[in-house]
CSV table of C-alpha atoms and ligand atoms in Angstrom, one decimal:
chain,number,residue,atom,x,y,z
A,22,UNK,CA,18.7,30.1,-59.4
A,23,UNK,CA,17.3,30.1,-55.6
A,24,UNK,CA,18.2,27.1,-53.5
A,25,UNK,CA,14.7,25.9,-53.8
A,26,UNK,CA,14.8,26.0,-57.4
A,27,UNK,CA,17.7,24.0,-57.7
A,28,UNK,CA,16.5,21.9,-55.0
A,29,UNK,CA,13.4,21.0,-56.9
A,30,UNK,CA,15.6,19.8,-60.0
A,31,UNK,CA,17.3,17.6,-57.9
A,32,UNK,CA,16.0,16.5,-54.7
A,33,UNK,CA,13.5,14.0,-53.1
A,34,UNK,CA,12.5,14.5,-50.1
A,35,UNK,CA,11.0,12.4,-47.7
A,36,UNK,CA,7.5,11.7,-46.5
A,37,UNK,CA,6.4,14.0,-49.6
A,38,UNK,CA,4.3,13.9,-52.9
A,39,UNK,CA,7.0,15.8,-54.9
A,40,UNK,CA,3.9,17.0,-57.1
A,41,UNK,CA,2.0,19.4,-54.8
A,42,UNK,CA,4.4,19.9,-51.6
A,43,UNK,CA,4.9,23.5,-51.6
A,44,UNK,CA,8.9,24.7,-52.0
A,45,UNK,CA,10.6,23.4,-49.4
A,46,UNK,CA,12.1,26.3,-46.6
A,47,UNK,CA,15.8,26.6,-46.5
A,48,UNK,CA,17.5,26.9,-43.3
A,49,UNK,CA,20.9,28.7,-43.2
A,50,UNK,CA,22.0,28.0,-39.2
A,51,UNK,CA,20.2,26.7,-36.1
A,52,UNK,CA,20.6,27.8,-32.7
A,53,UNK,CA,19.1,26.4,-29.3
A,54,UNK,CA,15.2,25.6,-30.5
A,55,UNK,CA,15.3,28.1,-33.4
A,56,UNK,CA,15.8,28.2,-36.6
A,57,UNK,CA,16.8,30.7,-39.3
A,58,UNK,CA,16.0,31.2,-42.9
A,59,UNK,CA,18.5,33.2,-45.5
A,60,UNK,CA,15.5,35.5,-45.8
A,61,UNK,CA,15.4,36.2,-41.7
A,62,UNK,CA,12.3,34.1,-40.5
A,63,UNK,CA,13.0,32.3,-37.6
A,64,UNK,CA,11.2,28.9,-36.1
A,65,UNK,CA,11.1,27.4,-33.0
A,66,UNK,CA,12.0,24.0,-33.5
A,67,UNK,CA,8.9,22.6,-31.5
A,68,UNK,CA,9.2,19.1,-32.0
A,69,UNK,CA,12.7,18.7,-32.1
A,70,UNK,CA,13.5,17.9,-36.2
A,71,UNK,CA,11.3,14.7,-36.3
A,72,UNK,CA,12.4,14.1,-32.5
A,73,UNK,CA,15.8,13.8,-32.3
A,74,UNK,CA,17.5,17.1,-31.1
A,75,UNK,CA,17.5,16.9,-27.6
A,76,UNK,CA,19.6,20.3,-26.6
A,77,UNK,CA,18.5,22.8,-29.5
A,78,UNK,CA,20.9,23.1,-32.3
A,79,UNK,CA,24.0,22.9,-33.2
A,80,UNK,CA,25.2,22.6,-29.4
A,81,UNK,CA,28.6,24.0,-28.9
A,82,UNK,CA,29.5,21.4,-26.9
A,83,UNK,CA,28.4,18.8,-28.6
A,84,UNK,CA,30.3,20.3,-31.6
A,85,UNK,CA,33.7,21.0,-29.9
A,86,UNK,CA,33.9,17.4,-29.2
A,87,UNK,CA,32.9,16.0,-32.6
A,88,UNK,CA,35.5,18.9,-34.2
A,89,UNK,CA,38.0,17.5,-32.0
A,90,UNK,CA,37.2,13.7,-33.1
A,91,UNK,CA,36.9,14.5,-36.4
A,92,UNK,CA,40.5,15.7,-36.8
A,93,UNK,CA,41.8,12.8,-34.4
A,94,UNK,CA,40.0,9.7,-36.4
A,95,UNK,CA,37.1,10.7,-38.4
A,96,UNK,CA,36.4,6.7,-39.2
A,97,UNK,CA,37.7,3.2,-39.1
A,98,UNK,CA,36.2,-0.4,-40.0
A,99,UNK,CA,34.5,-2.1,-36.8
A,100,UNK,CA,35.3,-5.8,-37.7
A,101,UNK,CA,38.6,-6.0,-35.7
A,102,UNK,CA,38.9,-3.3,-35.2
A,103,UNK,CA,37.6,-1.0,-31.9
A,104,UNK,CA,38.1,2.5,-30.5
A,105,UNK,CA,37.3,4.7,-27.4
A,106,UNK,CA,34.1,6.5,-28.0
A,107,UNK,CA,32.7,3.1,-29.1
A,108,UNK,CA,33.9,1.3,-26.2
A,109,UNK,CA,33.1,4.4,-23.7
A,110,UNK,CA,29.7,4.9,-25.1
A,111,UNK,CA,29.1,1.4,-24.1
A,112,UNK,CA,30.1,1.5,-21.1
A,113,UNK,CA,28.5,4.4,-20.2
A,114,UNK,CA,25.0,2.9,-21.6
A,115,UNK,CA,24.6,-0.2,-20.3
A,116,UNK,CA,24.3,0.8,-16.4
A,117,UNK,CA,21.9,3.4,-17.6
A,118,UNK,CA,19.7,1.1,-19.1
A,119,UNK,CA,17.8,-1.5,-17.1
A,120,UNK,CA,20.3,-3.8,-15.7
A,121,UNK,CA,19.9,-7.0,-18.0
A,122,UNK,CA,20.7,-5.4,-20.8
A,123,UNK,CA,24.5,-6.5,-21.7
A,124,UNK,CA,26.1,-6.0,-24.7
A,125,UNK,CA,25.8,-3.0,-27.2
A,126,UNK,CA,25.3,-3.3,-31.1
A,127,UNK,CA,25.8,-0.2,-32.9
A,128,UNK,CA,24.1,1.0,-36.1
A,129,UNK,CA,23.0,3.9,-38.1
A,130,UNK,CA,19.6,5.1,-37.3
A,131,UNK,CA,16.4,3.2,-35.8
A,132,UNK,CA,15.2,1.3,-38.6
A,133,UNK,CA,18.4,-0.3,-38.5
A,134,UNK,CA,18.4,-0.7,-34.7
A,135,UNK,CA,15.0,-2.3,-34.9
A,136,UNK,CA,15.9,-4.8,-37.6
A,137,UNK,CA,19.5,-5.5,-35.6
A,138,UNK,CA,17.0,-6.4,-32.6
A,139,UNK,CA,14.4,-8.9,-34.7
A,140,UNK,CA,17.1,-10.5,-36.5
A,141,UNK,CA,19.1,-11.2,-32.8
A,142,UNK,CA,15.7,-12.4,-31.7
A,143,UNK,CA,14.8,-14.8,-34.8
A,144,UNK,CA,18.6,-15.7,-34.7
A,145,UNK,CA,18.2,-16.6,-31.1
A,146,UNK,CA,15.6,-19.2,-31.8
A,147,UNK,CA,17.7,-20.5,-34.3
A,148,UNK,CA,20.9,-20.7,-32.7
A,149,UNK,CA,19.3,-23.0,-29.8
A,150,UNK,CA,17.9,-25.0,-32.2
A,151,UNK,CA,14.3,-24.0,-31.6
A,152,UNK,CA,13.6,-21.9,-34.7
A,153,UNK,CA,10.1,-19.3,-34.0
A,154,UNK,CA,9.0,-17.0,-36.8
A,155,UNK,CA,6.5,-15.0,-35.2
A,156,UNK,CA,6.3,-11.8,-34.0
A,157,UNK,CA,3.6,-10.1,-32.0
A,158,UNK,CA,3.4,-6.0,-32.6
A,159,UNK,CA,0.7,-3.2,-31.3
A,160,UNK,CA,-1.4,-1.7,-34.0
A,161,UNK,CA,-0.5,1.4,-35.1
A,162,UNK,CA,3.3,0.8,-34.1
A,163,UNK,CA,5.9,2.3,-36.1
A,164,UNK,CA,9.5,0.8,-35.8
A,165,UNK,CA,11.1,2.3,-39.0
A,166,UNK,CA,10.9,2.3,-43.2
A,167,UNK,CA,13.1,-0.6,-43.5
A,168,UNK,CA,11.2,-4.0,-45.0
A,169,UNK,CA,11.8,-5.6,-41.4
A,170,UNK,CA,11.0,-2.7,-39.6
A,171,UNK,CA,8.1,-1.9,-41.8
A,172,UNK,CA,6.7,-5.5,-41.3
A,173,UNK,CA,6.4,-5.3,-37.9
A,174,UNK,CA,5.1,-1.6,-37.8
A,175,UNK,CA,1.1,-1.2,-38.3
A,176,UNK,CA,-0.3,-1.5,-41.4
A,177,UNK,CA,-1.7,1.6,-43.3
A,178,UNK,CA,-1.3,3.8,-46.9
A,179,UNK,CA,2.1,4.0,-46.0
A,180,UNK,CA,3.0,0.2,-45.9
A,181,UNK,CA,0.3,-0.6,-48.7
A,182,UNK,CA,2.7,-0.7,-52.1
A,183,UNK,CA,4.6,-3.2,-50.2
A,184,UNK,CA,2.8,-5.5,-48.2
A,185,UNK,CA,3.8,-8.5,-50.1
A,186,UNK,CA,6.8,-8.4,-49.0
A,187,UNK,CA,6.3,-8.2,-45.4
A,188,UNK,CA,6.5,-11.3,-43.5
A,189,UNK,CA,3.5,-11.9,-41.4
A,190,UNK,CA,3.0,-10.7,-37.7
A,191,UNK,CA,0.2,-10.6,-34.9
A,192,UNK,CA,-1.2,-7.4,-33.9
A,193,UNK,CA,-2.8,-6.8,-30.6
A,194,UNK,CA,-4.4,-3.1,-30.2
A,195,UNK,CA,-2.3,-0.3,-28.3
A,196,UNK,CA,-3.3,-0.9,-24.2
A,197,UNK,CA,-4.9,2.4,-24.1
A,198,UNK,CA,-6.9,2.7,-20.6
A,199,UNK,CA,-9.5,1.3,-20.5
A,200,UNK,CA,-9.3,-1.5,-23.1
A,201,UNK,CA,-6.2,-3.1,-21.1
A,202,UNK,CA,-7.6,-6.4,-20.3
A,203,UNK,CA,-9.2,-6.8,-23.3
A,204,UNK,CA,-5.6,-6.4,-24.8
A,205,UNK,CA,-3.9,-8.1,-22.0
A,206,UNK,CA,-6.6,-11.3,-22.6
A,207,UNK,CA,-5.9,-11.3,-26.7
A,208,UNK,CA,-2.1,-11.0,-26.0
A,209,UNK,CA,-2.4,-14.8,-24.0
A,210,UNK,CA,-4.0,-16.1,-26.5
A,211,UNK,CA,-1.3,-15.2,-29.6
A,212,UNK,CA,1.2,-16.5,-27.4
A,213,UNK,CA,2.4,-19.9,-28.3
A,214,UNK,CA,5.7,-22.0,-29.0
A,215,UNK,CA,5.9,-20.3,-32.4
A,216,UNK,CA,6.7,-16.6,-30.9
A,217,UNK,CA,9.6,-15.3,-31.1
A,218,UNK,CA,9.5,-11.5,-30.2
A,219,UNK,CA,7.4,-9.0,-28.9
A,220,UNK,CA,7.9,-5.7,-30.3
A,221,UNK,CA,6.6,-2.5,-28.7
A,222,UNK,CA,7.3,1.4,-28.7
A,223,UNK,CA,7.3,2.1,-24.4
A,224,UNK,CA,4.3,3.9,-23.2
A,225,UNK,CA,4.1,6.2,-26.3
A,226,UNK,CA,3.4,5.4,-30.2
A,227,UNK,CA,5.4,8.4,-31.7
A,228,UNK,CA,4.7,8.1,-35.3
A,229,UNK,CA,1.0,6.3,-34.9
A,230,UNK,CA,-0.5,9.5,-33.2
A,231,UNK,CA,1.3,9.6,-29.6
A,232,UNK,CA,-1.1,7.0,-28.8
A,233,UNK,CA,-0.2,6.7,-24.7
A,234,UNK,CA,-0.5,3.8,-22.3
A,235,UNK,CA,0.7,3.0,-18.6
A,236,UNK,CA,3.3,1.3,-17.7
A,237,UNK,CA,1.3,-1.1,-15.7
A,238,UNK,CA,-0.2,-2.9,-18.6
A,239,UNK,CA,3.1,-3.3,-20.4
A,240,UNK,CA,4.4,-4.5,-17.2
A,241,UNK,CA,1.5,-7.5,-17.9
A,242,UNK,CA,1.9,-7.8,-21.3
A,243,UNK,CA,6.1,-7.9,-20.8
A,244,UNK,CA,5.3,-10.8,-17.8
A,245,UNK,CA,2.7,-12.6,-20.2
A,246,UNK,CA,5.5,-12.6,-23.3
A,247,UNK,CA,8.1,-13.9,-20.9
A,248,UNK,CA,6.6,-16.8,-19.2
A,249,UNK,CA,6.1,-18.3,-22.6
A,250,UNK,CA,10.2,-17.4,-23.4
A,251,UNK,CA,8.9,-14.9,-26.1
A,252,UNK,CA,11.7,-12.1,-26.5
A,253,UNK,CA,10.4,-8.8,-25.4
A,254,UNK,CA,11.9,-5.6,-27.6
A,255,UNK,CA,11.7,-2.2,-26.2
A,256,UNK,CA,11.7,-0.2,-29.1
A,257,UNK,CA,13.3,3.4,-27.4
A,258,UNK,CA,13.7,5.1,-30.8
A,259,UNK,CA,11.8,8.0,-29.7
A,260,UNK,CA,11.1,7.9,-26.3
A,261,UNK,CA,14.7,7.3,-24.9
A,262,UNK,CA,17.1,10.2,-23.3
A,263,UNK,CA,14.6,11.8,-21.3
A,264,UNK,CA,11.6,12.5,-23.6
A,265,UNK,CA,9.1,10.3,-20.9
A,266,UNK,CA,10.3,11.8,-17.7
A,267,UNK,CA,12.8,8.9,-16.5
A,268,UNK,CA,15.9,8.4,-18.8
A,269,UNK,CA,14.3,5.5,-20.3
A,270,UNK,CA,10.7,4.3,-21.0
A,271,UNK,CA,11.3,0.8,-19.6
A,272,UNK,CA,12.8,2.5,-16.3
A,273,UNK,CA,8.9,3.2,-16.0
A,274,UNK,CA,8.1,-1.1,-15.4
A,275,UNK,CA,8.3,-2.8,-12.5
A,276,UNK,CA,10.2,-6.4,-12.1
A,277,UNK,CA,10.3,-6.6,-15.7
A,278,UNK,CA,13.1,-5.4,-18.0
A,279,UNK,CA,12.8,-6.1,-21.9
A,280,UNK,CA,15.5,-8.4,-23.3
A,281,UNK,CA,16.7,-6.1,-26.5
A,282,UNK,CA,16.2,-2.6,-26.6
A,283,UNK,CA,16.5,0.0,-29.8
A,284,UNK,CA,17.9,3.5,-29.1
A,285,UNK,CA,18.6,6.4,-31.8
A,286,UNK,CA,17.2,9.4,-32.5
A,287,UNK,CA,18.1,11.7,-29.8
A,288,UNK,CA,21.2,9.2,-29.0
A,289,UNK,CA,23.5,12.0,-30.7
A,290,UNK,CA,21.5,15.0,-28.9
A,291,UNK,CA,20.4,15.1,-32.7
A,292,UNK,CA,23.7,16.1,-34.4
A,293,UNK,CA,24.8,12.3,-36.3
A,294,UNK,CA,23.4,9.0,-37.3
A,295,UNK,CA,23.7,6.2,-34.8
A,296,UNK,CA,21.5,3.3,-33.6
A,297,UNK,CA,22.2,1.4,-30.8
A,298,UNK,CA,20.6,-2.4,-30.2
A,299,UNK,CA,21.4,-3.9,-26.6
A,300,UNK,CA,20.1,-7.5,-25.8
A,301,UNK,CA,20.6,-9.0,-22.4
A,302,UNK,CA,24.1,-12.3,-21.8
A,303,UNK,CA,21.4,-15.3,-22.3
A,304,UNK,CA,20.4,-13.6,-26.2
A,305,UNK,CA,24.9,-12.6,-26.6
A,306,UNK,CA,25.6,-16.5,-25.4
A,307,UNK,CA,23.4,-18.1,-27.7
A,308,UNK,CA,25.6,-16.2,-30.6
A,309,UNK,CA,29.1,-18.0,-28.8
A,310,UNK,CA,30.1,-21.0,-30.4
A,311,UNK,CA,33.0,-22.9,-32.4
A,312,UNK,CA,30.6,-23.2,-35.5
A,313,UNK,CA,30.9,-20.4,-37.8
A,314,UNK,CA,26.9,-20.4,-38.6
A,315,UNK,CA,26.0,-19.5,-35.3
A,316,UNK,CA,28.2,-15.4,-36.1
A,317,UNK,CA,25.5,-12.7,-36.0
A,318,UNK,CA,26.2,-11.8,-39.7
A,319,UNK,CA,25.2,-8.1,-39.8
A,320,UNK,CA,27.1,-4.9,-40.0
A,321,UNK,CA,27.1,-1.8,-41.7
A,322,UNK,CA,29.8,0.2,-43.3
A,323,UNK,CA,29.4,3.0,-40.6
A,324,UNK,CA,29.2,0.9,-37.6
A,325,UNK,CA,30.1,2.8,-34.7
A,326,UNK,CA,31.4,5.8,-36.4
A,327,UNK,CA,33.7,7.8,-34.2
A,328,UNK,CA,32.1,10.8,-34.4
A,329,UNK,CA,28.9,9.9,-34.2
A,330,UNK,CA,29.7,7.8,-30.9
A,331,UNK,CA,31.6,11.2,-29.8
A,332,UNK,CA,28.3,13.2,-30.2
A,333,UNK,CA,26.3,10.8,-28.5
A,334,UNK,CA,29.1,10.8,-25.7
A,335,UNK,CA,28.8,14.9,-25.4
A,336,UNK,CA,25.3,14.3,-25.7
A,337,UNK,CA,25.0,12.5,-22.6
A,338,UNK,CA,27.1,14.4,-20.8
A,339,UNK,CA,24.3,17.2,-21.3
A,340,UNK,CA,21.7,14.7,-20.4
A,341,UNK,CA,22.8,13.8,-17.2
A,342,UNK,CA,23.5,17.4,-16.1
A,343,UNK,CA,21.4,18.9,-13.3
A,344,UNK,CA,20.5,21.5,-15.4
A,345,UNK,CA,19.2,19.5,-18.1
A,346,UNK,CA,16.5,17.3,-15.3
A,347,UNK,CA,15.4,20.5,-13.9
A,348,UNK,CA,14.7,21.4,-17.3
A,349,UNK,CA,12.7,17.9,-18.2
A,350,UNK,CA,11.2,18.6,-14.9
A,351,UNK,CA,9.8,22.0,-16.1
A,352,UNK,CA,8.7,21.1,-19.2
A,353,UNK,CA,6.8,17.9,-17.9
A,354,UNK,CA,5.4,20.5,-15.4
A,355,UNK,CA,4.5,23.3,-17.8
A,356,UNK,CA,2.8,20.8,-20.6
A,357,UNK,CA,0.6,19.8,-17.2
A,358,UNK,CA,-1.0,23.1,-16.6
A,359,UNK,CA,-1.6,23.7,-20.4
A,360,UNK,CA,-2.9,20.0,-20.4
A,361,UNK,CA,-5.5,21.4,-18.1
A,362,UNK,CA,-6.0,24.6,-20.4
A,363,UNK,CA,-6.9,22.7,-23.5
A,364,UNK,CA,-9.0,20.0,-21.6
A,365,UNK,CA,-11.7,23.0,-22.0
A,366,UNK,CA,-11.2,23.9,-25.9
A,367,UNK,CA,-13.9,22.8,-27.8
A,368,UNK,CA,-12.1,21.6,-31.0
A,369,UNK,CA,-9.5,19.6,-28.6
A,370,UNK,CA,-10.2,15.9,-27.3
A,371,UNK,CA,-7.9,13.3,-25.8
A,372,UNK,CA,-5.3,15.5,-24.6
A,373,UNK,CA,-2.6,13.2,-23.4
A,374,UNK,CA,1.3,13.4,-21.9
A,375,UNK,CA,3.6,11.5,-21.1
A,376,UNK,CA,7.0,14.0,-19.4
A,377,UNK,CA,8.0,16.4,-22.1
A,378,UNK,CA,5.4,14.8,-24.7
A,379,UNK,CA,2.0,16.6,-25.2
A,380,UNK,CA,-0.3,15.5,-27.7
A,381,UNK,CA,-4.7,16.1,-27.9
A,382,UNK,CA,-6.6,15.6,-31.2
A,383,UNK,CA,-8.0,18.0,-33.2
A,384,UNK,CA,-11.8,17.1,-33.5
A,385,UNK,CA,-13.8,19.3,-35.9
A,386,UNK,CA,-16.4,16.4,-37.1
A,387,UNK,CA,-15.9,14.3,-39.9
A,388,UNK,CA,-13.9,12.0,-41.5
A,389,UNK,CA,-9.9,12.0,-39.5
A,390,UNK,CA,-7.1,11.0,-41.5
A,391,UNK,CA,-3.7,11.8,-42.2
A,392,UNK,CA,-4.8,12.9,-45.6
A,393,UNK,CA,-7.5,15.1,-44.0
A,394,UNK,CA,-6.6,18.9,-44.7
A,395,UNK,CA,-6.4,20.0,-40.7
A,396,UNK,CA,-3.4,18.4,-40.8
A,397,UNK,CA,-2.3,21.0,-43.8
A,398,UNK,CA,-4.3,24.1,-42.1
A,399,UNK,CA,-3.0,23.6,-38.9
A,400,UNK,CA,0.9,23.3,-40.0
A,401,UNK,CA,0.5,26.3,-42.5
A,402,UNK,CA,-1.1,28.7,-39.9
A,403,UNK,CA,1.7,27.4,-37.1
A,404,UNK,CA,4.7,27.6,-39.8
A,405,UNK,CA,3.4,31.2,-40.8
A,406,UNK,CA,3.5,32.2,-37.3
A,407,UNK,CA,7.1,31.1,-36.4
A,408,UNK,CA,5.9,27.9,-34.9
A,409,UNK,CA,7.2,24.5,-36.1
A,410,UNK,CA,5.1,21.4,-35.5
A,411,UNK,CA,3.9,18.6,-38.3
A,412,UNK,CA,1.0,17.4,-37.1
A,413,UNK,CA,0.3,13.7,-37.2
A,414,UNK,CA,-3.4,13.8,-39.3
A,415,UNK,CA,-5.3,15.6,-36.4
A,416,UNK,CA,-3.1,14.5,-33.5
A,417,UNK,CA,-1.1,18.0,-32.8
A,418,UNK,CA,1.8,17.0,-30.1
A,419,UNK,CA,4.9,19.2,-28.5
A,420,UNK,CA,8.1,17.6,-28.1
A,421,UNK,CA,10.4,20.5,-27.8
A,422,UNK,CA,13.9,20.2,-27.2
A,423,UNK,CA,14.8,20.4,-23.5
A,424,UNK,CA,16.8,23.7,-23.7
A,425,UNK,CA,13.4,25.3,-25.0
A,426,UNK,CA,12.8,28.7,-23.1
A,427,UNK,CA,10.2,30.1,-20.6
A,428,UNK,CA,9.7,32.8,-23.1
A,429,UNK,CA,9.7,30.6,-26.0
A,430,UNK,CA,7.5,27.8,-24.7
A,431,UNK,CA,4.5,30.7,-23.6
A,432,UNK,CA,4.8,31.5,-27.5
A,433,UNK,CA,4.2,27.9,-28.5
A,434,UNK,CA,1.2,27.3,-26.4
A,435,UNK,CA,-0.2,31.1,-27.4
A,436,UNK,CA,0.0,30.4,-30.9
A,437,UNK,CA,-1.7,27.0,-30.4
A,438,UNK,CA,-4.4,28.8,-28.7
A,439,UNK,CA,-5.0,31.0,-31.4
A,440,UNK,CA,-5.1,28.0,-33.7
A,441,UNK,CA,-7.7,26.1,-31.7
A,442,UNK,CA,-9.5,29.8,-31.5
A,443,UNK,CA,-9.6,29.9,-35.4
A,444,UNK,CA,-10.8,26.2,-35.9
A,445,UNK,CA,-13.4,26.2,-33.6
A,446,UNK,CA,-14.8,29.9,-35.2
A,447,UNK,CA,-15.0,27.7,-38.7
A,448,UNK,CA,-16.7,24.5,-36.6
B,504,PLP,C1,11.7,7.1,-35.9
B,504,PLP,C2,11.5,5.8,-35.3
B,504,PLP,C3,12.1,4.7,-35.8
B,504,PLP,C4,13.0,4.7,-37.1
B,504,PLP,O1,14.1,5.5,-36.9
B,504,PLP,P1,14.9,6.1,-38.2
B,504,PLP,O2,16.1,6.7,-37.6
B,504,PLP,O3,13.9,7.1,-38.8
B,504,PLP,O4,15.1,5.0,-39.1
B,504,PLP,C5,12.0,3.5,-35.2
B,504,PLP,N1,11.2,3.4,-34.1
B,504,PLP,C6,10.6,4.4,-33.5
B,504,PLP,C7,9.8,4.2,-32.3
B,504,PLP,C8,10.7,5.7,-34.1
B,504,PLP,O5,10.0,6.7,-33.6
């Protein structure tokens, strides 16, 4: 039997109607942004494995240092019990990160880290004896597939079987320019004494359709939140380490700093699970007390796994180098001059980027979905040329991993080229 036909007896895979998904490709080894099949096709990882591989594949660094973990301690229990790379990564994040934030909770991915930060934030309420429910989200938003994670993300097909069992929270549209105030003057009016959090994704919706925003409108909408005590969550999933520009999204606001923040994805340059949550003293000291009730009761069994906080400790050693901001630098610089390129492409509108994020739409006419079959033409005819990317419905986006070559990068944006070519002969 071939891998995929065993996979097919046994597997589920995610994001995927089992019934028509074509075989899935098996990958034997990765190295730097490419990929390589048993039968000797090769991808270039264009948008990083669902965004979280931030130096290419399996990094020798990154792996000498998690090989060396593994055989010193591969695991231990995180309820009294600590060890270095949890206590180092720590230290290491917080003066990263904008300088309220105070404490570290760790995790296992981002739907964890998001529901780590709304349950701190409901918790908080409680534990000063004013108990909010409320939350206030952005359309659109996507903070994970967990049910509190999924509650506060938009609503669509994908959150439909469930939405009984999502508690209830206030949207406000994404503050794309030109509808700011608009948003900024809906925003005021949700706010009152029963919100507890605001919830955003920094300046770019990953999962929505890398829907893109300034950071002087969330600057407003942080300032609005806060005067009125509301909580303000910087979801940093995907945008953290480098994929805006700055090191972090929020490092983008000015005289504002959000009170919890989420980090994963490319926390481990992409190599384990971890989720991070940091909240700022005031949210830790309302957790402090002699009465037992007042204990953040959450944890999971893998908590702050050793090598997984080793990864993420190689990881940033590679983040912070000089070579890897030139290299953010250059990307940010190269997606600019394509930008300008695909501004003048018929089939293209919205083109939009944010540092080493590039996104347009696709725009043949008619109805635009994620259901809608450009998604499917467009990922076939980029697959078949060597060229990964899943495109979000018609929203097409690079976010490469920052080791991506010259070379390599000029046979992205030709092969998109020749896609847009093709669509707009069929327009
Ligand atoms: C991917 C993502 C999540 C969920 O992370 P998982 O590790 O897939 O659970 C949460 N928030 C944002 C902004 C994301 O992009």
């Amino acid at each position: 039997m071939t891998l995929q036909e065993r996979d097919k007896k046994v597997i589920w895979h995610p994001f995927t109607q089992m019934k028509t998904a074509l075989p899935p490709i098996p990958i034997v080894r990765g190295e730097g942004t490419m990929l390589y099949t048993e039968d000797g096709r090769t991808f270039i990882d264009a948008i990083s494995s669902w965004w979280v591989n931030l130096h290419g594949h399996a990094h020798p660094y990154i792996a000498e240092k998690v090989a060396a973990q593994l055989t010193t301690l591969e695991h231990v229990i995180f309820a009294d019990f600590t060890h270095n790379p949890a206590v180092e990564l720590a230290e290491r994040l917080l003066p990263l990160l904008p300088a309220n934030q105070a404490k570290v909770f760790y995790s296992d991915n981002g739907s964890t880290a998001v529901e780590v930060a709304l349950k701190m934030a409901f918790q908080y309420w409680h534990n000063i004896g004013k108990p909010r429910t409320k939350v206030i989200a952005l359309e659109d938003a996507y903070h994970g597939d967990t049910f509190g994670a999924m509650a506060v993300g938009g609503r669509s097909a994908f959150t439909a079987p469930f939405v009984p069992f999502l508690f209830d929270v206030e949207y406000i549209p994404a503050p794309i320019p030109g509808r700011e105030e608009e948003v900024l003057a809906r925003f005021e009016s949700l706010l009152d004494e029963n919100v507890a959090a605001f919830i955003f994704e920094p300046l770019v919706q990953g999962a929505g359709g890398m829907v893109m925003y300034e950071p002087e409108i969330l600057t407003k909408l942080i300032q609005a939140a806060q005067k009125k005590g509301v909580l303000a969550i910087a979801d940093e999933v995907m945008v953290g380490f480098g994929r805006t520009g700055k090191l972090f999204a929020s490092h983008y606001l000015t005289d504002v700093k959000p009170d919890l923040m989420c980090l994963s994805k490319g926390l481990t340059g992409g190599t384990m699970a971890l989720g991070v949550t940091t909240c700022s003293e005031q949210i830790y000291e309302a957790f402090l007390s002699a009465d037992k009730h007042k204990t953040l009761f959450h944890g999971h069994s893998f908590t702050a796994n050793p090598l997984a906080c080793t990864a993420a400790l190689a990881s940033l050693d590679l983040t912070l180098s000089e070579a890897t901001k030139t290299a953010i630098q250059w990307l940010a610089d190269r997606h600019q001059t394509f930008a300008k390129q695909l501004v003048q492409h018929p089939v293209v509108r919205h083109v939009r980027q944010r540092g080493t994020i590039l996104a347009f739409d696709l725009h043949l006419g008619g109805e635009t979905s994620y259901f809608n079959n450009i998604r499917d033409v467009a990922y076939a005819f980029l697959l078949e040329r060597g060229v990964l990317m899943r495109p979000l419905g018609n929203v097409l986006y690079l976010l490469p991993p920052y080791c991506i070559t010259e070379e390599q990068l000029t046979f992205v944006y030709q092969q998109i080229e020749a896609l847009l070519d093709t669509l707009a002969k069929e327009v």
